[in-house]
Amino acid sequence: MQEKTNPAPDPSDPGRPGEDVRAGESGPVRPVIPAAAAKRANASVIGMIVALVVSIAAFLPIVLMNPLPKSDGFRPNIDVSEVARNATDVAGFTPVAPETGGAFTSNYARWESGSGSGVPTWEVGFLTPKDSFIGLVQTRQPNPTWLVQQTKSAPVTGKRSAGGQEWELRDTGKGEKSMVLNYRGTTVVLTGSAQLDEFAVLAAAVVKSMDAAPAVTVSPSPGTAP
C-alpha cells in the first residue's frame, strides 16, 4: 500500500481555480488626519463663518440708513448768471445766461481766452430734461474756420425759428446737430445730440437773454474817418 501525500505547490504554477492571488497589489492610500488636527480645521472654518456673519450684521444697519440716491447720477447745476457777470468785463459783451425755469441744468460755464483757436468764447454746457446735452458757444469774433469746427463740419440743412429769430440749422445726420444765430453783435452756436424741440426751448431762452443785454457795437479802428 502506498501512502498518498499532497504535493508541495509549484512556484511556477499560475494558480488554481478559486485561489485568490494578490501578490504585489495594494489598495489606495487614504490619508489619516489626526483627530486633533481635524478639530482645529473645523474650528477655523466655523470661526471664519461667524466673523463674516458678525461683519455683515455690523454694516447692514449703516447701509440701510444710507439708501442709494434715486437719481441717475450727479447733475451739477452751475449758476450761469453769476459766472456770466464775472466774465462780462473781460469778454467785452454781456454773455448770455438763458433762463429755462429749471428745465435745463448747467454742468459748466466759463470764459475761454481763445489762446488755441484765436477766438475768445463764452461757453456753457446744458443737460436737457431728456438727459441729452447741448453746448453753447458765444463770440464776437467768429470766422468761417472756427464756425466749421464748432459745428463739426455739418452742412447747412435749413432754418429754424426760435425766440422770434431765424436760426441756421446744420445737421451731420449722425445725431449731432447745430443751430447758429448772428444777432446783436455776437454769434451763438448751439451744438449737441438733443432733439430739435429741446434745441428750440434753449434757443428761445438765448434770444431772450440777448435782448435783455446791451447790443455789441464795433468800435471804429484808429485812423478811420468819422
mmCIF file of C-alpha atoms in Angstrom:
data_model
loop_
_atom_site.group_PDB
_atom_site.id
_atom_site.type_symbol
_atom_site.label_atom_id
_atom_site.label_comp_id
_atom_site.label_asym_id
_atom_site.label_seq_id
_atom_site.Cartn_x
_atom_site.Cartn_y
_atom_site.Cartn_z
ATOM 1 C CA MET A 1 0.000 0.000 0.000
ATOM 2 C CA GLN A 2 1.234 3.432 -0.943
ATOM 3 C CA GLU A 3 0.567 6.492 1.141
ATOM 4 C CA LYS A 4 -0.921 9.429 -0.736
ATOM 5 C CA THR A 5 0.550 12.793 0.083
ATOM 6 C CA ASN A 6 -0.353 16.278 -1.207
ATOM 7 C CA PRO A 7 2.351 17.597 -3.450
ATOM 8 C CA ALA A 8 4.007 20.886 -2.497
ATOM 9 C CA PRO A 9 2.814 23.870 -4.534
ATOM 10 C CA ASP A 10 4.858 24.582 -7.600
ATOM 11 C CA PRO A 11 6.155 28.178 -7.691
ATOM 12 C CA SER A 12 5.727 28.177 -11.460
ATOM 13 C CA ASP A 13 2.090 27.149 -11.135
ATOM 14 C CA PRO A 14 -0.091 30.179 -12.317
ATOM 15 C CA GLY A 15 -2.633 29.301 -9.725
ATOM 16 C CA ARG A 16 -5.592 27.128 -9.317
ATOM 17 C CA PRO A 17 -9.268 27.952 -9.693
ATOM 18 C CA GLY A 18 -10.719 29.584 -6.619
ATOM 19 C CA GLU A 19 -7.329 30.677 -5.338
ATOM 20 C CA ASP A 20 -7.019 34.480 -4.849
ATOM 21 C CA VAL A 21 -3.541 35.582 -5.634
ATOM 22 C CA ARG A 22 -2.925 39.281 -4.826
ATOM 23 C CA ALA A 23 0.826 39.288 -4.632
ATOM 24 C CA GLY A 24 2.300 42.733 -5.277
ATOM 25 C CA GLU A 25 -1.099 44.509 -5.279
ATOM 26 C CA SER A 26 -2.009 47.266 -2.832
ATOM 27 C CA GLY A 27 -5.210 49.335 -2.318
ATOM 28 C CA PRO A 28 -5.478 53.188 -2.468
ATOM 29 C CA VAL A 29 -3.769 55.030 0.328
ATOM 30 C CA ARG A 30 -6.138 57.115 2.424
ATOM 31 C CA PRO A 31 -4.507 59.836 4.490
ATOM 32 C CA VAL A 32 -5.437 59.690 8.073
ATOM 33 C CA ILE A 33 -5.875 63.111 9.770
ATOM 34 C CA PRO A 34 -5.366 63.084 13.470
ATOM 35 C CA ALA A 35 -8.490 63.904 15.430
ATOM 36 C CA ALA A 36 -6.907 66.987 16.988
ATOM 37 C CA ALA A 37 -5.922 68.431 13.569
ATOM 38 C CA ALA A 38 -9.396 67.789 12.155
ATOM 39 C CA LYS A 39 -10.936 69.510 15.152
ATOM 40 C CA ARG A 40 -8.676 72.550 14.689
ATOM 41 C CA ALA A 41 -9.568 72.766 10.951
ATOM 42 C CA ASN A 42 -13.284 72.643 11.673
ATOM 43 C CA ALA A 43 -12.889 75.284 14.350
ATOM 44 C CA SER A 44 -11.088 77.610 11.898
ATOM 45 C CA VAL A 45 -13.853 77.303 9.277
ATOM 46 C CA ILE A 46 -16.567 77.895 11.858
ATOM 47 C CA GLY A 47 -14.675 80.911 13.169
ATOM 48 C CA MET A 48 -14.442 82.437 9.672
ATOM 49 C CA ILE A 49 -18.180 81.964 9.105
ATOM 50 C CA VAL A 50 -19.008 83.539 12.458
ATOM 51 C CA ALA A 51 -16.709 86.511 11.739
ATOM 52 C CA LEU A 52 -18.340 87.042 8.326
ATOM 53 C CA VAL A 53 -21.833 86.974 9.819
ATOM 54 C CA VAL A 54 -20.802 89.458 12.521
ATOM 55 C CA SER A 55 -19.284 91.817 9.918
ATOM 56 C CA ILE A 56 -22.423 91.753 7.779
ATOM 57 C CA ALA A 57 -24.604 92.365 10.826
ATOM 58 C CA ALA A 58 -22.438 95.343 11.810
ATOM 59 C CA PHE A 59 -22.517 97.069 8.396
ATOM 60 C CA LEU A 60 -26.085 96.254 7.377
ATOM 61 C CA PRO A 61 -27.698 98.986 9.543
ATOM 62 C CA ILE A 62 -25.309 101.576 8.067
ATOM 63 C CA VAL A 63 -26.260 100.580 4.511
ATOM 64 C CA LEU A 64 -29.956 100.646 5.339
ATOM 65 C CA MET A 65 -29.697 104.090 6.917
ATOM 66 C CA ASN A 66 -27.937 105.456 3.800
ATOM 67 C CA PRO A 67 -30.022 104.400 0.794
ATOM 68 C CA LEU A 68 -28.709 104.896 -2.713
ATOM 69 C CA PRO A 69 -29.800 108.100 -4.489
ATOM 70 C CA LYS A 70 -32.795 107.700 -6.753
ATOM 71 C CA SER A 71 -31.350 109.927 -9.470
ATOM 72 C CA ASP A 72 -29.438 108.550 -12.439
ATOM 73 C CA GLY A 73 -26.277 110.321 -11.345
ATOM 74 C CA PHE A 74 -24.756 113.527 -10.128
ATOM 75 C CA ARG A 75 -26.097 116.521 -12.044
ATOM 76 C CA PRO A 76 -24.223 119.680 -11.080
ATOM 77 C CA ASN A 77 -26.094 122.954 -11.503
ATOM 78 C CA ILE A 78 -23.814 125.903 -12.151
ATOM 79 C CA ASP A 79 -25.042 129.442 -11.536
ATOM 80 C CA VAL A 80 -24.586 130.601 -15.131
ATOM 81 C CA SER A 81 -25.795 134.154 -14.435
ATOM 82 C CA GLU A 82 -23.163 134.713 -11.771
ATOM 83 C CA VAL A 83 -20.328 133.358 -13.912
ATOM 84 C CA ALA A 84 -21.575 135.460 -16.846
ATOM 85 C CA ARG A 85 -21.476 138.631 -14.751
ATOM 86 C CA ASN A 86 -17.901 137.882 -13.734
ATOM 87 C CA ALA A 87 -16.916 137.357 -17.387
ATOM 88 C CA THR A 88 -18.568 140.499 -18.763
ATOM 89 C CA ASP A 89 -15.587 142.830 -18.367
ATOM 90 C CA VAL A 90 -13.067 140.511 -20.000
ATOM 91 C CA ALA A 91 -15.499 139.417 -22.723
ATOM 92 C CA GLY A 92 -16.342 142.916 -23.918
ATOM 93 C CA PHE A 93 -20.032 141.964 -24.130
ATOM 94 C CA THR A 94 -22.690 140.537 -21.840
ATOM 95 C CA PRO A 95 -22.520 136.725 -22.085
ATOM 96 C CA VAL A 96 -25.884 135.046 -22.449
ATOM 97 C CA ALA A 97 -27.372 133.355 -19.389
ATOM 98 C CA PRO A 98 -30.512 131.565 -20.633
ATOM 99 C CA GLU A 99 -33.301 131.089 -18.104
ATOM 100 C CA THR A 100 -35.266 127.897 -18.697
ATOM 101 C CA GLY A 101 -37.218 127.758 -15.456
ATOM 102 C CA GLY A 102 -35.065 124.958 -14.099
ATOM 103 C CA ALA A 103 -35.834 122.622 -17.000
ATOM 104 C CA PHE A 104 -32.204 122.711 -18.165
ATOM 105 C CA THR A 105 -29.256 122.387 -15.790
ATOM 106 C CA SER A 106 -25.705 123.513 -16.466
ATOM 107 C CA ASN A 107 -22.609 121.434 -15.801
ATOM 108 C CA TYR A 108 -20.088 124.131 -16.744
ATOM 109 C CA ALA A 109 -19.879 127.842 -17.568
ATOM 110 C CA ARG A 110 -16.584 129.504 -18.453
ATOM 111 C CA TRP A 111 -14.794 132.148 -20.444
ATOM 112 C CA GLU A 112 -12.148 130.882 -22.855
ATOM 113 C CA SER A 113 -9.474 133.342 -23.920
ATOM 114 C CA GLY A 114 -9.030 131.650 -27.318
ATOM 115 C CA SER A 115 -5.313 131.054 -26.918
ATOM 116 C CA GLY A 116 -5.589 127.916 -29.072
ATOM 117 C CA SER A 117 -8.250 128.834 -31.638
ATOM 118 C CA GLY A 118 -7.678 132.596 -31.721
ATOM 119 C CA VAL A 119 -11.377 133.161 -30.990
ATOM 120 C CA PRO A 120 -12.317 134.162 -27.421
ATOM 121 C CA THR A 121 -15.570 132.464 -26.435
ATOM 122 C CA TRP A 122 -18.204 132.217 -23.723
ATOM 123 C CA GLU A 123 -19.079 128.545 -23.198
ATOM 124 C CA VAL A 124 -21.907 126.854 -21.288
ATOM 125 C CA GLY A 125 -22.930 123.195 -21.147
ATOM 126 C CA PHE A 126 -26.593 122.288 -20.673
ATOM 127 C CA LEU A 127 -28.186 118.987 -19.649
ATOM 128 C CA THR A 128 -31.674 118.746 -21.108
ATOM 129 C CA PRO A 129 -34.818 117.340 -19.453
ATOM 130 C CA LYS A 130 -34.473 114.244 -21.674
ATOM 131 C CA ASP A 131 -30.894 113.628 -20.460
ATOM 132 C CA SER A 132 -29.233 114.898 -23.629
ATOM 133 C CA PHE A 133 -26.556 117.575 -23.954
ATOM 134 C CA ILE A 134 -26.383 120.933 -25.726
ATOM 135 C CA GLY A 135 -23.253 123.040 -25.700
ATOM 136 C CA LEU A 136 -23.493 126.824 -26.121
ATOM 137 C CA VAL A 137 -20.663 128.931 -27.538
ATOM 138 C CA GLN A 138 -20.840 132.714 -27.997
ATOM 139 C CA THR A 139 -18.281 135.054 -29.503
ATOM 140 C CA ARG A 140 -17.959 138.472 -31.080
ATOM 141 C CA GLN A 141 -15.051 137.393 -33.303
ATOM 142 C CA PRO A 142 -16.292 134.462 -35.418
ATOM 143 C CA ASN A 143 -14.615 133.306 -38.603
ATOM 144 C CA PRO A 144 -15.538 130.606 -41.148
ATOM 145 C CA THR A 145 -12.896 128.131 -39.930
ATOM 146 C CA TRP A 146 -13.968 128.498 -36.325
ATOM 147 C CA LEU A 147 -17.629 128.042 -37.276
ATOM 148 C CA VAL A 148 -16.882 124.837 -39.187
ATOM 149 C CA GLN A 149 -15.025 123.484 -36.168
ATOM 150 C CA GLN A 150 -17.849 124.370 -33.786
ATOM 151 C CA THR A 151 -20.489 122.695 -35.962
ATOM 152 C CA LYS A 152 -18.310 119.627 -36.650
ATOM 153 C CA SER A 153 -18.284 120.342 -40.398
ATOM 154 C CA ALA A 154 -22.049 119.795 -40.594
ATOM 155 C CA PRO A 155 -23.719 121.164 -43.741
ATOM 156 C CA VAL A 156 -26.491 123.749 -43.610
ATOM 157 C CA THR A 157 -29.796 121.864 -43.833
ATOM 158 C CA GLY A 158 -32.353 124.624 -43.275
ATOM 159 C CA LYS A 159 -33.713 127.252 -40.914
ATOM 160 C CA ARG A 160 -35.391 127.026 -37.519
ATOM 161 C CA SER A 161 -37.413 129.750 -35.858
ATOM 162 C CA ALA A 162 -36.867 130.185 -32.123
ATOM 163 C CA GLY A 163 -37.390 133.219 -29.911
ATOM 164 C CA GLY A 164 -38.615 135.226 -32.866
ATOM 165 C CA GLN A 165 -35.336 134.801 -34.757
ATOM 166 C CA GLU A 166 -34.313 132.615 -37.689
ATOM 167 C CA TRP A 167 -31.530 130.231 -36.709
ATOM 168 C CA GLU A 168 -29.376 128.412 -39.227
ATOM 169 C CA LEU A 169 -29.677 124.634 -38.817
ATOM 170 C CA ARG A 170 -26.683 122.405 -39.503
ATOM 171 C CA ASP A 171 -27.037 118.635 -39.218
ATOM 172 C CA THR A 172 -24.411 115.892 -39.518
ATOM 173 C CA GLY A 173 -27.057 113.197 -39.964
ATOM 174 C CA LYS A 174 -25.413 111.179 -37.151
ATOM 175 C CA GLY A 175 -27.307 112.606 -34.190
ATOM 176 C CA GLU A 176 -25.193 115.750 -33.758
ATOM 177 C CA LYS A 177 -26.744 118.997 -34.931
ATOM 178 C CA SER A 178 -26.154 122.731 -34.511
ATOM 179 C CA MET A 179 -28.187 125.914 -34.543
ATOM 180 C CA VAL A 180 -26.358 129.146 -35.371
ATOM 181 C CA LEU A 181 -27.518 132.725 -34.814
ATOM 182 C CA ASN A 182 -25.792 136.023 -35.636
ATOM 183 C CA TYR A 183 -27.635 138.573 -33.509
ATOM 184 C CA ARG A 184 -26.928 141.899 -31.804
ATOM 185 C CA GLY A 185 -23.210 141.838 -32.493
ATOM 186 C CA THR A 186 -22.342 138.286 -31.425
ATOM 187 C CA THR A 187 -22.612 134.771 -32.851
ATOM 188 C CA VAL A 188 -24.172 131.967 -30.800
ATOM 189 C CA VAL A 189 -23.751 128.285 -31.677
ATOM 190 C CA LEU A 190 -25.788 125.543 -30.002
ATOM 191 C CA THR A 191 -24.446 122.021 -30.644
ATOM 192 C CA GLY A 192 -25.479 118.644 -29.294
ATOM 193 C CA SER A 193 -27.403 115.412 -29.686
ATOM 194 C CA ALA A 194 -30.704 116.625 -28.201
ATOM 195 C CA GLN A 195 -33.980 116.676 -30.103
ATOM 196 C CA LEU A 196 -34.952 119.801 -32.034
ATOM 197 C CA ASP A 197 -37.774 120.621 -29.623
ATOM 198 C CA GLU A 198 -35.240 120.934 -26.802
ATOM 199 C CA PHE A 199 -32.975 122.995 -29.057
ATOM 200 C CA ALA A 200 -35.909 125.318 -29.700
ATOM 201 C CA VAL A 201 -36.588 125.828 -25.972
ATOM 202 C CA LEU A 202 -32.974 126.675 -25.229
ATOM 203 C CA ALA A 203 -32.636 128.859 -28.357
ATOM 204 C CA ALA A 204 -35.674 130.916 -27.332
ATOM 205 C CA ALA A 205 -34.164 131.448 -23.880
ATOM 206 C CA VAL A 206 -30.888 132.525 -25.511
ATOM 207 C CA VAL A 207 -32.640 135.152 -27.644
ATOM 208 C CA LYS A 208 -34.475 136.479 -24.595
ATOM 209 C CA SER A 209 -31.179 136.814 -22.727
ATOM 210 C CA MET A 210 -29.558 138.592 -25.682
ATOM 211 C CA ASP A 211 -32.475 141.008 -25.970
ATOM 212 C CA ALA A 212 -32.089 141.930 -22.303
ATOM 213 C CA ALA A 213 -28.390 142.792 -22.736
ATOM 214 C CA PRO A 214 -26.890 145.811 -24.489
ATOM 215 C CA ALA A 215 -26.142 145.234 -28.149
ATOM 216 C CA VAL A 216 -22.496 144.833 -29.019
ATOM 217 C CA THR A 217 -21.100 147.662 -31.118
ATOM 218 C CA VAL A 218 -17.893 147.527 -33.082
ATOM 219 C CA SER A 219 -15.636 150.457 -32.314
ATOM 220 C CA PRO A 220 -14.068 152.117 -35.356
ATOM 221 C CA SER A 221 -10.404 151.377 -35.770
ATOM 222 C CA PRO A 222 -7.907 154.195 -35.177
ATOM 223 C CA GLY A 223 -7.425 156.393 -38.210
ATOM 224 C CA THR A 224 -10.865 155.737 -39.672
ATOM 225 C CA ALA A 225 -12.605 158.866 -40.789
ATOM 226 C CA PRO A 226 -15.829 159.655 -38.916
#
